[in-house]
Amino acid sequence: MRLKGKVAIVTGGARGMGRSHCLTLAREGADIVACDINKTSPLVGYKMGGNEELEETVNQVKALRRRSIGLIADITKEDQVKQLVEMAVDEFGKIDILVNNAGIALIGTPTDQVTEAQWDLMMDVNLKGPWFCCKAVIPHMVANKSGKIVNIASHCGIAGFPNVGPYNCAKHGVIGLTRTLAAELAPSGINVNAICPAAVHTPMLEGAFEQAGTTLEEARKKNDPFGALSVVPGELIPPEGISNVVLFLASDDARYLHGRSILVGSTITLIP
């Protein structure tokens, strides 16, 4: 087992990619702290991860014979993030891995029509939240002279896709945060890297398309010149396709990687 004896915090762990990350890390020996918000914002409209789903994630991890707790926290509130980390340390004694997975999307709105409230929410959840989580775990990792931080960015953080402006900007910021922290923390034995997935088949993606007045299936049938949905026609990335990369970055196999942004499921390298 590559993660035997390790403790991981996974935000957005109630469902979708977050649950997949929790289970993948647990199968390799990690104990899991799964975190989610248990509320829905009217600014995005679709349902977010709830308490029952979070409990199911915890139960599935325990079925793998790993310890796990589920905690409700709003990662846009620094006091709640600090409490989350304190409770994790109280329960497990340390934090070895942080997976900044929680995020939200707003699809189909031209940037000049985005409201200030929508812009702020996208930035708060997708960029400020990961920053708060990093701030809270870094002192523990520095004290242990080791740690792995894996930020879930997006191929939207590398290229500029139309009508997802705030999401694009926030995910570009996540890559900048990753590079900055990697440079700062490498001397302390901490690896900070990011994953940039193309479209992953999750409840969030389905909800975001429905909020935009279409369905994921309809979007898949349309011409997709930017490769936004999949580099393989008719195929979306399953959550496990990203979790396997999370596992690699969370393990000692990636000990020589610092500040990398790994593109998964897309060939996009330049702004269209």
Tab-separated table of C-alpha atoms in Angstrom:
chain	number	residue	atom	x	y	z
A	1	MET	CA	0.000	0.000	0.000
A	2	ARG	CA	1.461	3.330	-1.080
A	3	LEU	CA	-0.284	5.407	1.603
A	4	LYS	CA	-0.203	3.112	4.613
A	5	GLY	CA	-0.336	5.156	7.816
A	6	LYS	CA	-1.159	8.421	6.026
A	7	VAL	CA	-4.038	10.794	6.839
A	8	ALA	CA	-5.797	12.692	4.056
A	9	ILE	CA	-8.278	15.562	4.033
A	10	VAL	CA	-10.474	15.654	0.929
A	11	THR	CA	-12.770	18.651	0.417
A	12	GLY	CA	-15.959	18.182	-1.565
A	13	GLY	CA	-15.862	14.572	-0.423
A	14	ALA	CA	-19.584	13.832	-0.355
A	15	ARG	CA	-19.932	12.699	-3.956
A	16	GLY	CA	-18.479	12.779	-7.468
A	17	MET	CA	-14.731	13.192	-7.739
A	18	GLY	CA	-14.403	13.851	-4.011
A	19	ARG	CA	-15.868	10.494	-3.043
A	20	SER	CA	-13.755	8.793	-5.684
A	21	HIS	CA	-10.601	10.441	-4.301
A	22	CYS	CA	-11.503	9.327	-0.772
A	23	LEU	CA	-11.994	5.716	-1.802
A	24	THR	CA	-8.910	5.587	-4.011
A	25	LEU	CA	-6.663	6.935	-1.252
A	26	ALA	CA	-8.282	4.631	1.299
A	27	ARG	CA	-7.628	1.562	-0.856
A	28	GLU	CA	-3.948	2.455	-0.701
A	29	GLY	CA	-3.970	2.668	3.110
A	30	ALA	CA	-4.903	6.258	3.990
A	31	ASP	CA	-7.327	7.265	6.707
A	32	ILE	CA	-9.790	9.833	5.396
A	33	VAL	CA	-11.275	13.112	6.577
A	34	ALA	CA	-14.060	13.891	4.097
A	35	CYS	CA	-15.446	17.423	4.099
A	36	ASP	CA	-18.447	18.992	2.364
A	37	ILE	CA	-20.773	21.972	2.754
A	38	ASN	CA	-24.327	20.525	3.024
A	39	LYS	CA	-26.076	23.485	1.389
A	40	THR	CA	-26.897	24.850	-2.042
A	41	SER	CA	-26.339	28.368	-3.316
A	42	PRO	CA	-29.167	30.017	-5.286
A	43	LEU	CA	-26.465	31.680	-7.389
A	44	VAL	CA	-25.653	28.372	-9.075
A	45	GLY	CA	-28.960	26.602	-8.614
A	46	TYR	CA	-27.940	22.956	-8.697
A	47	LYS	CA	-27.752	20.738	-5.623
A	48	MET	CA	-24.439	20.481	-3.787
A	49	GLY	CA	-23.104	17.646	-1.652
A	50	GLY	CA	-25.203	16.932	1.430
A	51	ASN	CA	-24.812	15.288	4.801
A	52	GLU	CA	-26.356	11.961	3.777
A	53	GLU	CA	-23.977	11.675	0.835
A	54	LEU	CA	-21.046	12.577	3.091
A	55	GLU	CA	-22.056	9.834	5.528
A	56	GLU	CA	-22.185	7.384	2.626
A	57	THR	CA	-18.631	8.316	1.639
A	58	VAL	CA	-17.474	7.714	5.216
A	59	ASN	CA	-19.267	4.353	5.341
A	60	GLN	CA	-17.690	3.260	2.070
A	61	VAL	CA	-14.228	4.196	3.349
A	62	LYS	CA	-14.847	2.260	6.566
A	63	ALA	CA	-15.916	-0.733	4.495
A	64	LEU	CA	-12.371	-0.681	3.122
A	65	ARG	CA	-11.143	-1.084	6.727
A	66	ARG	CA	-9.810	2.455	6.962
A	67	ARG	CA	-10.714	5.034	9.573
A	68	SER	CA	-12.807	7.965	8.418
A	69	ILE	CA	-14.823	10.926	9.635
A	70	GLY	CA	-17.106	13.280	7.749
A	71	LEU	CA	-17.121	16.973	8.626
A	72	ILE	CA	-19.387	19.769	7.435
A	73	ALA	CA	-17.509	22.979	6.651
A	74	ASP	CA	-17.774	25.953	4.321
A	75	ILE	CA	-14.279	26.329	2.885
A	76	THR	CA	-14.930	30.006	2.108
A	77	LYS	CA	-14.982	30.686	5.871
A	78	GLU	CA	-11.500	30.640	7.377
A	79	ASP	CA	-12.722	29.941	10.902
A	80	GLN	CA	-14.576	26.834	9.699
A	81	VAL	CA	-11.520	25.622	7.788
A	82	LYS	CA	-9.318	26.062	10.858
A	83	GLN	CA	-11.827	24.099	12.931
A	84	LEU	CA	-11.938	21.380	10.280
A	85	VAL	CA	-8.176	20.941	10.406
A	86	GLU	CA	-8.087	21.056	14.215
A	87	MET	CA	-10.750	18.329	14.398
A	88	ALA	CA	-8.820	16.218	11.892
A	89	VAL	CA	-5.627	16.525	13.928
A	90	ASP	CA	-7.483	15.775	17.160
A	91	GLU	CA	-8.932	12.618	15.608
A	92	PHE	CA	-5.909	11.295	13.711
A	93	GLY	CA	-2.919	13.119	15.173
A	94	LYS	CA	-1.565	14.542	11.917
A	95	ILE	CA	-2.295	15.523	8.326
A	96	ASP	CA	-0.177	14.090	5.526
A	97	ILE	CA	-2.289	14.865	2.463
A	98	LEU	CA	-4.648	17.665	1.458
A	99	VAL	CA	-6.786	17.282	-1.670
A	100	ASN	CA	-8.426	20.603	-2.545
A	101	ASN	CA	-11.275	19.139	-4.571
A	102	ALA	CA	-14.322	21.237	-3.643
A	103	GLY	CA	-15.514	23.522	-6.410
A	104	ILE	CA	-18.503	24.928	-8.255
A	105	ALA	CA	-19.122	25.894	-11.870
A	106	LEU	CA	-21.228	28.464	-13.715
A	107	ILE	CA	-21.735	27.488	-17.358
A	108	GLY	CA	-23.285	29.352	-20.257
A	109	THR	CA	-23.068	32.963	-19.043
A	110	PRO	CA	-21.042	35.488	-21.042
A	111	THR	CA	-18.516	37.195	-18.822
A	112	ASP	CA	-20.064	40.636	-19.234
A	113	GLN	CA	-23.390	39.236	-17.983
A	114	VAL	CA	-22.008	37.601	-14.829
A	115	THR	CA	-23.181	39.355	-11.677
A	116	GLU	CA	-20.767	40.527	-9.021
A	117	ALA	CA	-22.284	38.040	-6.574
A	118	GLN	CA	-21.719	35.169	-8.999
A	119	TRP	CA	-18.141	36.291	-9.651
A	120	ASP	CA	-17.403	36.532	-5.934
A	121	LEU	CA	-18.872	33.085	-5.251
A	122	MET	CA	-16.788	31.475	-8.006
A	123	MET	CA	-13.634	33.086	-6.637
A	124	ASP	CA	-14.469	32.301	-3.024
A	125	VAL	CA	-15.160	28.595	-3.507
A	126	ASN	CA	-12.693	27.797	-6.278
A	127	LEU	CA	-9.706	29.912	-5.221
A	128	LYS	CA	-10.015	31.432	-1.766
A	129	GLY	CA	-11.262	28.144	-0.310
A	130	PRO	CA	-8.202	26.145	-1.420
A	131	TRP	CA	-5.985	28.967	-0.116
A	132	PHE	CA	-7.676	28.801	3.294
A	133	CYS	CA	-7.255	25.014	3.366
A	134	CYS	CA	-3.580	25.273	2.455
A	135	LYS	CA	-3.016	27.957	5.112
A	136	ALA	CA	-4.560	25.712	7.751
A	137	VAL	CA	-2.587	22.536	6.983
A	138	ILE	CA	0.796	24.035	6.144
A	139	PRO	CA	1.954	24.555	9.776
A	140	HIS	CA	1.255	20.881	10.538
A	141	MET	CA	3.085	19.697	7.428
A	142	VAL	CA	6.044	22.007	8.043
A	143	ALA	CA	6.304	20.685	11.609
A	144	ASN	CA	6.404	17.130	10.207
A	145	LYS	CA	8.791	18.158	7.398
A	146	SER	CA	6.607	16.345	4.889
A	147	GLY	CA	3.249	16.612	3.155
A	148	LYS	CA	1.400	16.442	-0.138
A	149	ILE	CA	-1.017	19.106	-1.363
A	150	VAL	CA	-3.009	18.258	-4.486
A	151	ASN	CA	-5.109	21.065	-5.952
A	152	ILE	CA	-7.851	20.215	-8.416
A	153	ALA	CA	-7.640	22.953	-11.024
A	154	SER	CA	-9.049	22.471	-14.540
A	155	HIS	CA	-8.075	22.626	-18.181
A	156	CYS	CA	-10.023	25.904	-17.886
A	157	GLY	CA	-7.013	27.040	-15.864
A	158	ILE	CA	-4.783	26.545	-18.893
A	159	ALA	CA	-7.044	27.613	-21.780
A	160	GLY	CA	-9.797	30.207	-22.032
A	161	PHE	CA	-13.192	28.671	-22.782
A	162	PRO	CA	-16.192	30.887	-23.646
A	163	ASN	CA	-19.042	31.601	-21.250
A	164	VAL	CA	-17.307	30.223	-18.140
A	165	GLY	CA	-15.303	33.371	-17.329
A	166	PRO	CA	-15.254	33.349	-13.514
A	167	TYR	CA	-14.456	29.632	-13.466
A	168	ASN	CA	-11.628	30.133	-15.979
A	169	CYS	CA	-10.147	32.930	-13.890
A	170	ALA	CA	-10.431	31.089	-10.584
A	171	LYS	CA	-8.792	27.959	-11.964
A	172	HIS	CA	-5.954	30.009	-13.473
A	173	GLY	CA	-5.539	31.327	-9.934
A	174	VAL	CA	-5.381	27.810	-8.506
A	175	ILE	CA	-2.463	27.057	-10.802
A	176	GLY	CA	-0.741	30.256	-9.658
A	177	LEU	CA	-1.338	29.304	-6.021
A	178	THR	CA	0.096	25.852	-6.701
A	179	ARG	CA	3.284	27.225	-8.248
A	180	THR	CA	3.773	29.770	-5.477
A	181	LEU	CA	3.307	27.298	-2.631
A	182	ALA	CA	5.489	24.713	-4.356
A	183	ALA	CA	8.374	27.191	-4.413
A	184	GLU	CA	7.803	28.213	-0.806
A	185	LEU	CA	7.305	24.744	0.663
A	186	ALA	CA	9.726	22.499	-1.228
A	187	PRO	CA	12.524	23.215	1.296
A	188	SER	CA	10.205	21.859	4.013
A	189	GLY	CA	9.707	18.548	2.213
A	190	ILE	CA	6.207	19.399	1.004
A	191	ASN	CA	5.045	18.720	-2.556
A	192	VAL	CA	2.373	20.973	-4.040
A	193	ASN	CA	0.942	20.062	-7.443
A	194	ALA	CA	-2.264	20.500	-9.423
A	195	ILE	CA	-4.425	18.410	-11.702
A	196	CYS	CA	-6.201	20.038	-14.661
A	197	PRO	CA	-9.044	17.736	-15.738
A	198	ALA	CA	-11.187	18.145	-18.805
A	199	ALA	CA	-14.875	17.384	-18.224
A	200	VAL	CA	-15.402	14.705	-15.583
A	201	HIS	CA	-18.762	12.940	-15.381
A	202	THR	CA	-19.986	14.148	-11.978
A	203	PRO	CA	-23.233	15.443	-10.436
A	204	MET	CA	-21.714	18.951	-10.466
A	205	LEU	CA	-21.172	18.855	-14.227
A	206	GLU	CA	-24.676	17.574	-14.873
A	207	GLY	CA	-26.151	20.228	-12.576
A	208	ALA	CA	-24.161	23.027	-14.168
A	209	PHE	CA	-25.392	22.150	-17.666
A	210	GLU	CA	-28.987	21.853	-16.473
A	211	GLN	CA	-28.698	25.283	-14.856
A	212	ALA	CA	-27.487	26.591	-18.218
A	213	GLY	CA	-30.698	25.361	-19.842
A	214	THR	CA	-29.387	22.221	-21.504
A	215	THR	CA	-28.281	18.742	-20.522
A	216	LEU	CA	-24.919	17.089	-20.463
A	217	GLU	CA	-26.079	14.624	-23.101
A	218	GLU	CA	-27.190	17.417	-25.444
A	219	ALA	CA	-23.888	19.220	-24.951
A	220	ARG	CA	-21.968	16.071	-25.804
A	221	LYS	CA	-23.800	15.790	-29.146
A	222	LYS	CA	-22.868	19.316	-30.227
A	223	ASN	CA	-19.704	20.335	-31.988
A	224	ASP	CA	-16.985	20.862	-29.397
A	225	PRO	CA	-14.167	22.816	-31.098
A	226	PHE	CA	-12.219	23.514	-27.918
A	227	GLY	CA	-12.229	19.956	-26.579
A	228	ALA	CA	-14.139	21.203	-23.546
A	229	LEU	CA	-16.058	17.997	-22.957
A	230	SER	CA	-13.663	15.279	-24.011
A	231	VAL	CA	-10.613	14.670	-26.123
A	232	VAL	CA	-12.238	11.311	-26.965
A	233	PRO	CA	-15.512	11.880	-28.875
A	234	GLY	CA	-18.529	10.595	-26.958
A	235	GLU	CA	-16.537	9.830	-23.812
A	236	LEU	CA	-16.294	11.711	-20.542
A	237	ILE	CA	-13.651	11.093	-17.903
A	238	PRO	CA	-14.911	8.954	-15.010
A	239	PRO	CA	-14.006	10.315	-11.555
A	240	GLU	CA	-11.602	7.427	-11.062
A	241	GLY	CA	-9.554	8.700	-13.997
A	242	ILE	CA	-8.672	11.764	-11.939
A	243	SER	CA	-8.400	9.928	-8.618
A	244	ASN	CA	-5.601	7.758	-9.979
A	245	VAL	CA	-3.581	10.912	-10.660
A	246	VAL	CA	-4.433	12.224	-7.176
A	247	LEU	CA	-3.064	8.974	-5.764
A	248	PHE	CA	0.185	9.349	-7.696
A	249	LEU	CA	0.686	12.951	-6.514
A	250	ALA	CA	-0.185	12.009	-2.925
A	251	SER	CA	2.374	9.200	-2.881
A	252	ASP	CA	6.142	9.164	-2.618
A	253	ASP	CA	6.246	8.277	-6.315
A	254	ALA	CA	5.784	12.016	-6.949
A	255	ARG	CA	8.368	13.236	-4.449
A	256	TYR	CA	10.361	14.995	-7.167
A	257	LEU	CA	7.389	16.869	-8.638
A	258	HIS	CA	6.881	20.450	-7.493
A	259	GLY	CA	4.455	23.024	-8.880
A	260	ARG	CA	3.311	20.873	-11.787
A	261	SER	CA	-0.101	21.195	-13.441
A	262	ILE	CA	-1.016	17.850	-14.975
A	263	LEU	CA	-3.530	18.017	-17.821
A	264	VAL	CA	-5.884	15.018	-17.945
A	265	GLY	CA	-8.348	14.265	-20.740
A	266	SER	CA	-7.536	17.162	-23.065
A	267	THR	CA	-4.842	18.150	-25.517
A	268	ILE	CA	-5.363	21.881	-24.964
A	269	THR	CA	-2.089	23.708	-24.368
A	270	LEU	CA	-2.778	27.179	-25.759
A	271	ILE	CA	-5.564	29.713	-25.388
A	272	PRO	CA	-7.944	29.050	-28.340
